[in-house]
Amino acid sequence: MGKKLLSVYIAVSLLLLAALVFYFGADRVLSSLQSVNPVYYLLFALLLVIINLFMAIRIKYVLGEMDADIDLIDALKAHMGGMLASDFTPARSGYFATAAFLSLFKIEGEKALLAIFAPQMFNFLMKVVFSILAIMLFAQQLNLAGNWLVYVGIAVVFVFVVTGFLVIFSKRFLALFSVSEKIPFVGKFYAIFVKMQEHSDVVRELAAILVGFELWFILLKGIAWYLLGQALGITLAVPNEFVFYFFLQALVILFDFMPTPTIAGAGVTEGALVVILALFGVDTGVAITFGILLRFTGMTIDAVGSLPVMKSVLEYIG
């Protein structure tokens, strides 16, 4: 991605975030920030760090299954570099840079790509599945179960799930998009899918483990979001607040991965979060504060965590 285009995406994201803050009241956002419970907030941040550690463990495990050994610390360095890149790219596509960072630790490119792409595909598919469940749950709690828009939403995410599995395991289906191979940028993604299908047997063997990892991550993220909600003193009119956050994060994070002219869905994701929380009686000022803390805490952790791999990059170039 060119620097000018990246600058445009960053500008759009900042404008969207600023518009949300000022529309819902900058004074209310500032008041919410000042009233944050530091204990709950620190627990939330600590859990984000732990989630990153487990994601590095997943990378090490997948590479180990392909006879490509790597130290956990090196896997964590590469992962954190990819996380920072994902914070500044549309649809968080920059996370695939993790494969490039892994090459610094003598991991073959093809294996590095598979170790990143396969888990990410399962990550996306699981998010879509839980998004369907979230839509159904929230629609029931808001008495919208019979609304046709609910069924349209479920149908759309279901198509995403089916398409994802076909892309991973069906060569005939992937061949339908072979014309994209000649299109700049898009062709690179097509080539990645082709390479992944060449190792689809490995993906199938690891499917159960990768699904297990994703369920674990969804659980941890649900707890993290619950802790952030407690830090802001959010009270929800739902039967079980933890269950609510468990499904909320799966649904809202999906907006990070949508192809919008923003960096990691910044502004779009927060807007969706405000709408959903407002439907459940949360003050919009508090809701946007929730989104801002969620994003910028994660970015801060990614920035600090990526320093070691950036040092390795500089040493490699030097």
mmCIF file with all atom_site columns, N, CA and C in Angstrom, residues 14-82:
data_model
loop_
_atom_site.group_PDB
_atom_site.id
_atom_site.type_symbol
_atom_site.label_atom_id
_atom_site.label_alt_id
_atom_site.label_comp_id
_atom_site.label_asym_id
_atom_site.label_entity_id
_atom_site.label_seq_id
_atom_site.pdbx_PDB_ins_code
_atom_site.Cartn_x
_atom_site.Cartn_y
_atom_site.Cartn_z
_atom_site.occupancy
_atom_site.B_iso_or_equiv
_atom_site.pdbx_formal_charge
_atom_site.auth_seq_id
_atom_site.auth_comp_id
_atom_site.auth_asym_id
_atom_site.auth_atom_id
_atom_site.pdbx_PDB_model_num
ATOM 1   N N  . LEU A 1 14 ? -9.442  8.862   11.521 1.00 0.00 ? 14 LEU A N  1
ATOM 2   C CA . LEU A 1 14 ? -9.394  9.903   12.558 1.00 0.00 ? 14 LEU A CA 1
ATOM 3   C C  . LEU A 1 14 ? -10.613 10.820  12.472 1.00 0.00 ? 14 LEU A C  1
ATOM 4   N N  . LEU A 1 15 ? -11.037 11.129  11.254 1.00 0.00 ? 15 LEU A N  1
ATOM 5   C CA . LEU A 1 15 ? -12.219 11.972  11.079 1.00 0.00 ? 15 LEU A CA 1
ATOM 6   C C  . LEU A 1 15 ? -13.476 11.278  11.604 1.00 0.00 ? 15 LEU A C  1
ATOM 7   N N  . LEU A 1 16 ? -13.593 9.980   11.322 1.00 0.00 ? 16 LEU A N  1
ATOM 8   C CA . LEU A 1 16 ? -14.756 9.220   11.808 1.00 0.00 ? 16 LEU A CA 1
ATOM 9   C C  . LEU A 1 16 ? -14.769 9.168   13.331 1.00 0.00 ? 16 LEU A C  1
ATOM 10  N N  . LEU A 1 17 ? -13.606 8.900   13.919 1.00 0.00 ? 17 LEU A N  1
ATOM 11  C CA . LEU A 1 17 ? -13.517 8.833   15.380 1.00 0.00 ? 17 LEU A CA 1
ATOM 12  C C  . LEU A 1 17 ? -13.815 10.200  16.007 1.00 0.00 ? 17 LEU A C  1
ATOM 13  N N  . ALA A 1 18 ? -13.270 11.257  15.397 1.00 0.00 ? 18 ALA A N  1
ATOM 14  C CA . ALA A 1 18 ? -13.514 12.603  15.912 1.00 0.00 ? 18 ALA A CA 1
ATOM 15  C C  . ALA A 1 18 ? -14.996 12.963  15.804 1.00 0.00 ? 18 ALA A C  1
ATOM 16  N N  . ALA A 1 19 ? -15.600 12.576  14.673 1.00 0.00 ? 19 ALA A N  1
ATOM 17  C CA . ALA A 1 19 ? -17.021 12.860  14.477 1.00 0.00 ? 19 ALA A CA 1
ATOM 18  C C  . ALA A 1 19 ? -17.872 12.160  15.532 1.00 0.00 ? 19 ALA A C  1
ATOM 19  N N  . LEU A 1 20 ? -17.518 10.915  15.851 1.00 0.00 ? 20 LEU A N  1
ATOM 20  C CA . LEU A 1 20 ? -18.258 10.168  16.876 1.00 0.00 ? 20 LEU A CA 1
ATOM 21  C C  . LEU A 1 20 ? -18.121 10.825  18.245 1.00 0.00 ? 20 LEU A C  1
ATOM 22  N N  . VAL A 1 21 ? -16.879 11.212  18.562 1.00 0.00 ? 21 VAL A N  1
ATOM 23  C CA . VAL A 1 21 ? -16.618 11.832  19.874 1.00 0.00 ? 21 VAL A CA 1
ATOM 24  C C  . VAL A 1 21 ? -17.392 13.133  20.024 1.00 0.00 ? 21 VAL A C  1
ATOM 25  N N  . PHE A 1 22 ? -17.312 13.996  19.005 1.00 0.00 ? 22 PHE A N  1
ATOM 26  C CA . PHE A 1 22 ? -17.965 15.303  19.119 1.00 0.00 ? 22 PHE A CA 1
ATOM 27  C C  . PHE A 1 22 ? -19.482 15.218  18.954 1.00 0.00 ? 22 PHE A C  1
ATOM 28  N N  . TYR A 1 23 ? -19.946 14.238  18.184 1.00 0.00 ? 23 TYR A N  1
ATOM 29  C CA . TYR A 1 23 ? -21.393 14.090  18.015 1.00 0.00 ? 23 TYR A CA 1
ATOM 30  C C  . TYR A 1 23 ? -22.050 13.644  19.323 1.00 0.00 ? 23 TYR A C  1
ATOM 31  N N  . PHE A 1 24 ? -21.396 12.682  19.989 1.00 0.00 ? 24 PHE A N  1
ATOM 32  C CA . PHE A 1 24 ? -21.966 12.157  21.232 1.00 0.00 ? 24 PHE A CA 1
ATOM 33  C C  . PHE A 1 24 ? -21.529 12.945  22.462 1.00 0.00 ? 24 PHE A C  1
ATOM 34  N N  . GLY A 1 25 ? -20.637 13.918  22.265 1.00 0.00 ? 25 GLY A N  1
ATOM 35  C CA . GLY A 1 25 ? -20.259 14.795  23.369 1.00 0.00 ? 25 GLY A CA 1
ATOM 36  C C  . GLY A 1 25 ? -18.864 14.520  23.901 1.00 0.00 ? 25 GLY A C  1
ATOM 37  N N  . ALA A 1 26 ? -17.922 15.388  23.531 1.00 0.00 ? 26 ALA A N  1
ATOM 38  C CA . ALA A 1 26 ? -16.540 15.218  23.992 1.00 0.00 ? 26 ALA A CA 1
ATOM 39  C C  . ALA A 1 26 ? -16.461 15.313  25.513 1.00 0.00 ? 26 ALA A C  1
ATOM 40  N N  . ASP A 1 27 ? -17.317 16.141  26.108 1.00 0.00 ? 27 ASP A N  1
ATOM 41  C CA . ASP A 1 27 ? -17.314 16.294  27.558 1.00 0.00 ? 27 ASP A CA 1
ATOM 42  C C  . ASP A 1 27 ? -17.742 15.002  28.257 1.00 0.00 ? 27 ASP A C  1
ATOM 43  N N  . ARG A 1 28 ? -18.704 14.280  27.635 1.00 0.00 ? 28 ARG A N  1
ATOM 44  C CA . ARG A 1 28 ? -19.158 13.010  28.217 1.00 0.00 ? 28 ARG A CA 1
ATOM 45  C C  . ARG A 1 28 ? -18.081 11.942  28.088 1.00 0.00 ? 28 ARG A C  1
ATOM 46  N N  . VAL A 1 29 ? -17.348 11.977  26.984 1.00 0.00 ? 29 VAL A N  1
ATOM 47  C CA . VAL A 1 29 ? -16.245 11.027  26.787 1.00 0.00 ? 29 VAL A CA 1
ATOM 48  C C  . VAL A 1 29 ? -15.152 11.305  27.815 1.00 0.00 ? 29 VAL A C  1
ATOM 49  N N  . LEU A 1 30 ? -14.808 12.578  27.997 1.00 0.00 ? 30 LEU A N  1
ATOM 50  C CA . LEU A 1 30 ? -13.770 12.942  28.967 1.00 0.00 ? 30 LEU A CA 1
ATOM 51  C C  . LEU A 1 30 ? -14.185 12.549  30.376 1.00 0.00 ? 30 LEU A C  1
ATOM 52  N N  . SER A 1 31 ? -15.460 12.751  30.696 1.00 0.00 ? 31 SER A N  1
ATOM 53  C CA . SER A 1 31 ? -15.972 12.382  32.017 1.00 0.00 ? 31 SER A CA 1
ATOM 54  C C  . SER A 1 31 ? -15.880 10.872  32.232 1.00 0.00 ? 31 SER A C  1
ATOM 55  N N  . SER A 1 32 ? -16.173 10.112  31.182 1.00 0.00 ? 32 SER A N  1
ATOM 56  C CA . SER A 1 32 ? -16.104 8.644   31.267 1.00 0.00 ? 32 SER A CA 1
ATOM 57  C C  . SER A 1 32 ? -14.668 8.182   31.482 1.00 0.00 ? 32 SER A C  1
ATOM 58  N N  . LEU A 1 33 ? -13.736 8.829   30.776 1.00 0.00 ? 33 LEU A N  1
ATOM 59  C CA . LEU A 1 33 ? -12.326 8.477   30.916 1.00 0.00 ? 33 LEU A CA 1
ATOM 60  C C  . LEU A 1 33 ? -11.819 8.751   32.327 1.00 0.00 ? 33 LEU A C  1
ATOM 61  N N  . GLN A 1 34 ? -12.280 9.845   32.908 1.00 0.00 ? 34 GLN A N  1
ATOM 62  C CA . GLN A 1 34 ? -11.832 10.221  34.251 1.00 0.00 ? 34 GLN A CA 1
ATOM 63  C C  . GLN A 1 34 ? -12.389 9.302   35.330 1.00 0.00 ? 34 GLN A C  1
ATOM 64  N N  . SER A 1 35 ? -13.495 8.633   35.018 1.00 0.00 ? 35 SER A N  1
ATOM 65  C CA . SER A 1 35 ? -14.130 7.775   36.020 1.00 0.00 ? 35 SER A CA 1
ATOM 66  C C  . SER A 1 35 ? -13.780 6.295   35.864 1.00 0.00 ? 35 SER A C  1
ATOM 67  N N  . VAL A 1 36 ? -12.810 5.986   34.996 1.00 0.00 ? 36 VAL A N  1
ATOM 68  C CA . VAL A 1 36 ? -12.409 4.595   34.764 1.00 0.00 ? 36 VAL A CA 1
ATOM 69  C C  . VAL A 1 36 ? -11.846 3.979   36.035 1.00 0.00 ? 36 VAL A C  1
ATOM 70  N N  . ASN A 1 37 ? -12.322 2.772   36.353 1.00 0.00 ? 37 ASN A N  1
ATOM 71  C CA . ASN A 1 37 ? -11.795 2.023   37.500 1.00 0.00 ? 37 ASN A CA 1
ATOM 72  C C  . ASN A 1 37 ? -10.433 1.444   37.113 1.00 0.00 ? 37 ASN A C  1
ATOM 73  N N  . PRO A 1 38 ? -9.334  1.909   37.723 1.00 0.00 ? 38 PRO A N  1
ATOM 74  C CA . PRO A 1 38 ? -7.989  1.488   37.302 1.00 0.00 ? 38 PRO A CA 1
ATOM 75  C C  . PRO A 1 38 ? -7.718  -0.002  37.469 1.00 0.00 ? 38 PRO A C  1
ATOM 76  N N  . VAL A 1 39 ? -8.302  -0.629  38.476 1.00 0.00 ? 39 VAL A N  1
ATOM 77  C CA . VAL A 1 39 ? -8.066  -2.058  38.718 1.00 0.00 ? 39 VAL A CA 1
ATOM 78  C C  . VAL A 1 39 ? -8.644  -2.888  37.580 1.00 0.00 ? 39 VAL A C  1
ATOM 79  N N  . TYR A 1 40 ? -9.912  -2.645  37.260 1.00 0.00 ? 40 TYR A N  1
ATOM 80  C CA . TYR A 1 40 ? -10.548 -3.387  36.166 1.00 0.00 ? 40 TYR A CA 1
ATOM 81  C C  . TYR A 1 40 ? -9.849  -3.098  34.834 1.00 0.00 ? 40 TYR A C  1
ATOM 82  N N  . TYR A 1 41 ? -9.436  -1.836  34.654 1.00 0.00 ? 41 TYR A N  1
ATOM 83  C CA . TYR A 1 41 ? -8.789  -1.475  33.391 1.00 0.00 ? 41 TYR A CA 1
ATOM 84  C C  . TYR A 1 41 ? -7.447  -2.186  33.238 1.00 0.00 ? 41 TYR A C  1
ATOM 85  N N  . LEU A 1 42 ? -6.664  -2.238  34.300 1.00 0.00 ? 42 LEU A N  1
ATOM 86  C CA . LEU A 1 42 ? -5.371  -2.914  34.238 1.00 0.00 ? 42 LEU A CA 1
ATOM 87  C C  . LEU A 1 42 ? -5.542  -4.418  34.009 1.00 0.00 ? 42 LEU A C  1
ATOM 88  N N  . LEU A 1 43 ? -6.580  -5.002  34.610 1.00 0.00 ? 43 LEU A N  1
ATOM 89  C CA . LEU A 1 43 ? -6.868  -6.418  34.373 1.00 0.00 ? 43 LEU A CA 1
ATOM 90  C C  . LEU A 1 43 ? -7.241  -6.651  32.912 1.00 0.00 ? 43 LEU A C  1
ATOM 91  N N  . PHE A 1 44 ? -8.000  -5.719  32.347 1.00 0.00 ? 44 PHE A N  1
ATOM 92  C CA . PHE A 1 44 ? -8.373  -5.777  30.933 1.00 0.00 ? 44 PHE A CA 1
ATOM 93  C C  . PHE A 1 44 ? -7.120  -5.744  30.054 1.00 0.00 ? 44 PHE A C  1
ATOM 94  N N  . ALA A 1 45 ? -6.217  -4.788  30.324 1.00 0.00 ? 45 ALA A N  1
ATOM 95  C CA . ALA A 1 45 ? -4.992  -4.658  29.538 1.00 0.00 ? 45 ALA A CA 1
ATOM 96  C C  . ALA A 1 45 ? -4.100  -5.888  29.686 1.00 0.00 ? 45 ALA A C  1
ATOM 97  N N  . LEU A 1 46 ? -4.006  -6.418  30.911 1.00 0.00 ? 46 LEU A N  1
ATOM 98  C CA . LEU A 1 46 ? -3.202  -7.616  31.156 1.00 0.00 ? 46 LEU A CA 1
ATOM 99  C C  . LEU A 1 46 ? -3.740  -8.798  30.357 1.00 0.00 ? 46 LEU A C  1
ATOM 100 N N  . LEU A 1 47 ? -5.050  -8.914  30.277 1.00 0.00 ? 47 LEU A N  1
ATOM 101 C CA . LEU A 1 47 ? -5.646  -10.028 29.537 1.00 0.00 ? 47 LEU A CA 1
ATOM 102 C C  . LEU A 1 47 ? -5.363  -9.894  28.040 1.00 0.00 ? 47 LEU A C  1
ATOM 103 N N  . LEU A 1 48 ? -5.306  -8.668  27.524 1.00 0.00 ? 48 LEU A N  1
ATOM 104 C CA . LEU A 1 48 ? -4.947  -8.475  26.115 1.00 0.00 ? 48 LEU A CA 1
ATOM 105 C C  . LEU A 1 48 ? -3.526  -8.976  25.852 1.00 0.00 ? 48 LEU A C  1
ATOM 106 N N  . VAL A 1 49 ? -2.631  -8.727  26.808 1.00 0.00 ? 49 VAL A N  1
ATOM 107 C CA . VAL A 1 49 ? -1.249  -9.204  26.688 1.00 0.00 ? 49 VAL A CA 1
ATOM 108 C C  . VAL A 1 49 ? -1.224  -10.738 26.679 1.00 0.00 ? 49 VAL A C  1
ATOM 109 N N  . ILE A 1 50 ? -2.007  -11.349 27.565 1.00 0.00 ? 50 ILE A N  1
ATOM 110 C CA . ILE A 1 50 ? -2.068  -12.815 27.658 1.00 0.00 ? 50 ILE A CA 1
ATOM 111 C C  . ILE A 1 50 ? -2.619  -13.410 26.361 1.00 0.00 ? 50 ILE A C  1
ATOM 112 N N  . ILE A 1 51 ? -3.617  -12.752 25.765 1.00 0.00 ? 51 ILE A N  1
ATOM 113 C CA . ILE A 1 51 ? -4.184  -13.222 24.495 1.00 0.00 ? 51 ILE A CA 1
ATOM 114 C C  . ILE A 1 51 ? -3.112  -13.220 23.408 1.00 0.00 ? 51 ILE A C  1
ATOM 115 N N  . ASN A 1 52 ? -2.294  -12.180 23.366 1.00 0.00 ? 52 ASN A N  1
ATOM 116 C CA . ASN A 1 52 ? -1.207  -12.121 22.384 1.00 0.00 ? 52 ASN A CA 1
ATOM 117 C C  . ASN A 1 52 ? -0.209  -13.256 22.599 1.00 0.00 ? 52 ASN A C  1
ATOM 118 N N  . LEU A 1 53 ? 0.063   -13.575 23.850 1.00 0.00 ? 53 LEU A N  1
ATOM 119 C CA . LEU A 1 53 ? 0.978   -14.666 24.157 1.00 0.00 ? 53 LEU A CA 1
ATOM 120 C C  . LEU A 1 53 ? 0.431   -15.991 23.625 1.00 0.00 ? 53 LEU A C  1
ATOM 121 N N  . PHE A 1 54 ? -0.858  -16.230 23.824 1.00 0.00 ? 54 PHE A N  1
ATOM 122 C CA . PHE A 1 54 ? -1.469  -17.467 23.329 1.00 0.00 ? 54 PHE A CA 1
ATOM 123 C C  . PHE A 1 54 ? -1.496  -17.507 21.796 1.00 0.00 ? 54 PHE A C  1
ATOM 124 N N  . MET A 1 55 ? -1.633  -16.353 21.163 1.00 0.00 ? 55 MET A N  1
ATOM 125 C CA . MET A 1 55 ? -1.602  -16.321 19.704 1.00 0.00 ? 55 MET A CA 1
ATOM 126 C C  . MET A 1 55 ? -0.214  -16.696 19.186 1.00 0.00 ? 55 MET A C  1
ATOM 127 N N  . ALA A 1 56 ? 0.819   -16.301 19.928 1.00 0.00 ? 56 ALA A N  1
ATOM 128 C CA . ALA A 1 56 ? 2.188   -16.683 19.572 1.00 0.00 ? 56 ALA A CA 1
ATOM 129 C C  . ALA A 1 56 ? 2.389   -18.188 19.783 1.00 0.00 ? 56 ALA A C  1
ATOM 130 N N  . ILE A 1 57 ? 1.785   -18.726 20.838 1.00 0.00 ? 57 ILE A N  1
ATOM 131 C CA . ILE A 1 57 ? 1.849   -20.171 21.093 1.00 0.00 ? 57 ILE A CA 1
ATOM 132 C C  . ILE A 1 57 ? 1.206   -20.925 19.934 1.00 0.00 ? 57 ILE A C  1
ATOM 133 N N  . ARG A 1 58 ? 0.110   -20.383 19.403 1.00 0.00 ? 58 ARG A N  1
ATOM 134 C CA . ARG A 1 58 ? -0.559  -21.012 18.247 1.00 0.00 ? 58 ARG A CA 1
ATOM 135 C C  . ARG A 1 58 ? 0.378   -21.035 17.039 1.00 0.00 ? 58 ARG A C  1
ATOM 136 N N  . ILE A 1 59 ? 1.068   -19.934 16.789 1.00 0.00 ? 59 ILE A N  1
ATOM 137 C CA . ILE A 1 59 ? 2.007   -19.884 15.658 1.00 0.00 ? 59 ILE A CA 1
ATOM 138 C C  . ILE A 1 59 ? 3.091   -20.936 15.820 1.00 0.00 ? 59 ILE A C  1
ATOM 139 N N  . LYS A 1 60 ? 3.667   -21.012 17.021 1.00 0.00 ? 60 LYS A N  1
ATOM 140 C CA . LYS A 1 60 ? 4.730   -21.993 17.297 1.00 0.00 ? 60 LYS A CA 1
ATOM 141 C C  . LYS A 1 60 ? 4.209   -23.416 17.088 1.00 0.00 ? 60 LYS A C  1
ATOM 142 N N  . TYR A 1 61 ? 2.987   -23.672 17.536 1.00 0.00 ? 61 TYR A N  1
ATOM 143 C CA . TYR A 1 61 ? 2.413   -25.013 17.410 1.00 0.00 ? 61 TYR A CA 1
ATOM 144 C C  . TYR A 1 61 ? 2.224   -25.402 15.942 1.00 0.00 ? 61 TYR A C  1
ATOM 145 N N  . VAL A 1 62 ? 1.634   -24.511 15.158 1.00 0.00 ? 62 VAL A N  1
ATOM 146 C CA . VAL A 1 62 ? 1.374   -24.812 13.745 1.00 0.00 ? 62 VAL A CA 1
ATOM 147 C C  . VAL A 1 62 ? 2.679   -25.018 12.996 1.00 0.00 ? 62 VAL A C  1
ATOM 148 N N  . LEU A 1 63 ? 3.666   -24.177 13.253 1.00 0.00 ? 63 LEU A N  1
ATOM 149 C CA . LEU A 1 63 ? 4.965   -24.340 12.600 1.00 0.00 ? 63 LEU A CA 1
ATOM 150 C C  . LEU A 1 63 ? 5.615   -25.654 13.013 1.00 0.00 ? 63 LEU A C  1
ATOM 151 N N  . GLY A 1 64 ? 5.483   -26.013 14.277 1.00 0.00 ? 64 GLY A N  1
ATOM 152 C CA . GLY A 1 64 ? 6.043   -27.271 14.757 1.00 0.00 ? 64 GLY A CA 1
ATOM 153 C C  . GLY A 1 64 ? 5.447   -28.471 14.055 1.00 0.00 ? 64 GLY A C  1
ATOM 154 N N  . GLU A 1 65 ? 4.153   -28.400 13.716 1.00 0.00 ? 65 GLU A N  1
ATOM 155 C CA . GLU A 1 65 ? 3.495   -29.491 12.992 1.00 0.00 ? 65 GLU A CA 1
ATOM 156 C C  . GLU A 1 65 ? 4.020   -29.617 11.567 1.00 0.00 ? 65 GLU A C  1
ATOM 157 N N  . MET A 1 66 ? 4.658   -28.559 11.071 1.00 0.00 ? 66 MET A N  1
ATOM 158 C CA . MET A 1 66 ? 5.252   -28.592 9.729  1.00 0.00 ? 66 MET A CA 1
ATOM 159 C C  . MET A 1 66 ? 6.769   -28.736 9.811  1.00 0.00 ? 66 MET A C  1
ATOM 160 N N  . ASP A 1 67 ? 7.248   -29.202 10.967 1.00 0.00 ? 67 ASP A N  1
ATOM 161 C CA . ASP A 1 67 ? 8.676   -29.408 11.199 1.00 0.00 ? 67 ASP A CA 1
ATOM 162 C C  . ASP A 1 67 ? 9.492   -28.127 11.025 1.00 0.00 ? 67 ASP A C  1
ATOM 163 N N  . ALA A 1 68 ? 8.900   -27.010 11.433 1.00 0.00 ? 68 ALA A N  1
ATOM 164 C CA . ALA A 1 68 ? 9.609   -25.731 11.398 1.00 0.00 ? 68 ALA A CA 1
ATOM 165 C C  . ALA A 1 68 ? 9.638   -25.186 12.828 1.00 0.00 ? 68 ALA A C  1
ATOM 166 N N  . ASP A 1 69 ? 10.691  -25.504 13.543 1.00 0.00 ? 69 ASP A N  1
ATOM 167 C CA . ASP A 1 69 ? 10.773  -25.121 14.952 1.00 0.00 ? 69 ASP A CA 1
ATOM 168 C C  . ASP A 1 69 ? 11.147  -23.648 15.113 1.00 0.00 ? 69 ASP A C  1
ATOM 169 N N  . ILE A 1 70 ? 10.570  -23.020 16.110 1.00 0.00 ? 70 ILE A N  1
ATOM 170 C CA . ILE A 1 70 ? 10.866  -21.632 16.413 1.00 0.00 ? 70 ILE A CA 1
ATOM 171 C C  . ILE A 1 70 ? 10.683  -21.419 17.911 1.00 0.00 ? 70 ILE A C  1
ATOM 172 N N  . ASP A 1 71 ? 11.532  -20.601 18.497 1.00 0.00 ? 71 ASP A N  1
ATOM 173 C CA . ASP A 1 71 ? 11.392  -20.284 19.921 1.00 0.00 ? 71 ASP A CA 1
ATOM 174 C C  . ASP A 1 71 ? 10.115  -19.482 20.137 1.00 0.00 ? 71 ASP A C  1
ATOM 175 N N  . LEU A 1 72 ? 9.473   -19.676 21.288 1.00 0.00 ? 72 LEU A N  1
ATOM 176 C CA . LEU A 1 72 ? 8.235   -18.960 21.582 1.00 0.00 ? 72 LEU A CA 1
ATOM 177 C C  . LEU A 1 72 ? 8.468   -17.448 21.578 1.00 0.00 ? 72 LEU A C  1
ATOM 178 N N  . ILE A 1 73 ? 9.603   -16.996 22.102 1.00 0.00 ? 73 ILE A N  1
ATOM 179 C CA . ILE A 1 73 ? 9.905   -15.560 22.142 1.00 0.00 ? 73 ILE A CA 1
ATOM 180 C C  . ILE A 1 73 ? 9.967   -14.993 20.725 1.00 0.00 ? 73 ILE A C  1
ATOM 181 N N  . ASP A 1 74 ? 10.586  -15.742 19.807 1.00 0.00 ? 74 ASP A N  1
ATOM 182 C CA . ASP A 1 74 ? 10.685  -15.281 18.422 1.00 0.00 ? 74 ASP A CA 1
ATOM 183 C C  . ASP A 1 74 ? 9.310   -15.271 17.748 1.00 0.00 ? 74 ASP A C  1
ATOM 184 N N  . ALA A 1 75 ? 8.502   -16.268 18.064 1.00 0.00 ? 75 ALA A N  1
ATOM 185 C CA . ALA A 1 75 ? 7.137   -16.307 17.518 1.00 0.00 ? 75 ALA A CA 1
ATOM 186 C C  . ALA A 1 75 ? 6.340   -15.109 18.028 1.00 0.00 ? 75 ALA A C  1
ATOM 187 N N  . LEU A 1 76 ? 6.551   -14.767 19.307 1.00 0.00 ? 76 LEU A N  1
ATOM 188 C CA . LEU A 1 76 ? 5.853   -13.623 19.900 1.00 0.00 ? 76 LEU A CA 1
ATOM 189 C C  . LEU A 1 76 ? 6.321   -12.315 19.252 1.00 0.00 ? 76 LEU A C  1
ATOM 190 N N  . LYS A 1 77 ? 7.623   -12.208 18.992 1.00 0.00 ? 77 LYS A N  1
ATOM 191 C CA . LYS A 1 77 ? 8.154   -11.003 18.335 1.00 0.00 ? 77 LYS A CA 1
ATOM 192 C C  . LYS A 1 77 ? 7.497   -10.814 16.971 1.00 0.00 ? 77 LYS A C  1
ATOM 193 N N  . ALA A 1 78 ? 7.456   -11.890 16.182 1.00 0.00 ? 78 ALA A N  1
ATOM 194 C CA . ALA A 1 78 ? 6.874   -11.812 14.845 1.00 0.00 ? 78 ALA A CA 1
ATOM 195 C C  . ALA A 1 78 ? 5.389   -11.482 14.918 1.00 0.00 ? 78 ALA A C  1
ATOM 196 N N  . HIS A 1 79 ? 4.698   -12.118 15.860 1.00 0.00 ? 79 HIS A N  1
ATOM 197 C CA . HIS A 1 79 ? 3.259   -11.880 16.029 1.00 0.00 ? 79 HIS A CA 1
ATOM 198 C C  . HIS A 1 79 ? 2.975   -10.425 16.386 1.00 0.00 ? 79 HIS A C  1
ATOM 199 N N  . MET A 1 80 ? 3.735   -9.860  17.304 1.00 0.00 ? 80 MET A N  1
ATOM 200 C CA . MET A 1 80 ? 3.495   -8.486  17.726 1.00 0.00 ? 80 MET A CA 1
ATOM 201 C C  . MET A 1 80 ? 3.778   -7.502  16.593 1.00 0.00 ? 80 MET A C  1
ATOM 202 N N  . GLY A 1 81 ? 4.779   -7.816  15.783 1.00 0.00 ? 81 GLY A N  1
ATOM 203 C CA . GLY A 1 81 ? 5.043   -6.983  14.609 1.00 0.00 ? 81 GLY A CA 1
ATOM 204 C C  . GLY A 1 81 ? 3.864   -7.001  13.657 1.00 0.00 ? 81 GLY A C  1
ATOM 205 N N  . GLY A 1 82 ? 3.292   -8.198  13.465 1.00 0.00 ? 82 GLY A N  1
ATOM 206 C CA . GLY A 1 82 ? 2.118   -8.330  12.602 1.00 0.00 ? 82 GLY A CA 1
ATOM 207 C C  . GLY A 1 82 ? 0.902   -7.624  13.174 1.00 0.00 ? 82 GLY A C  1
#
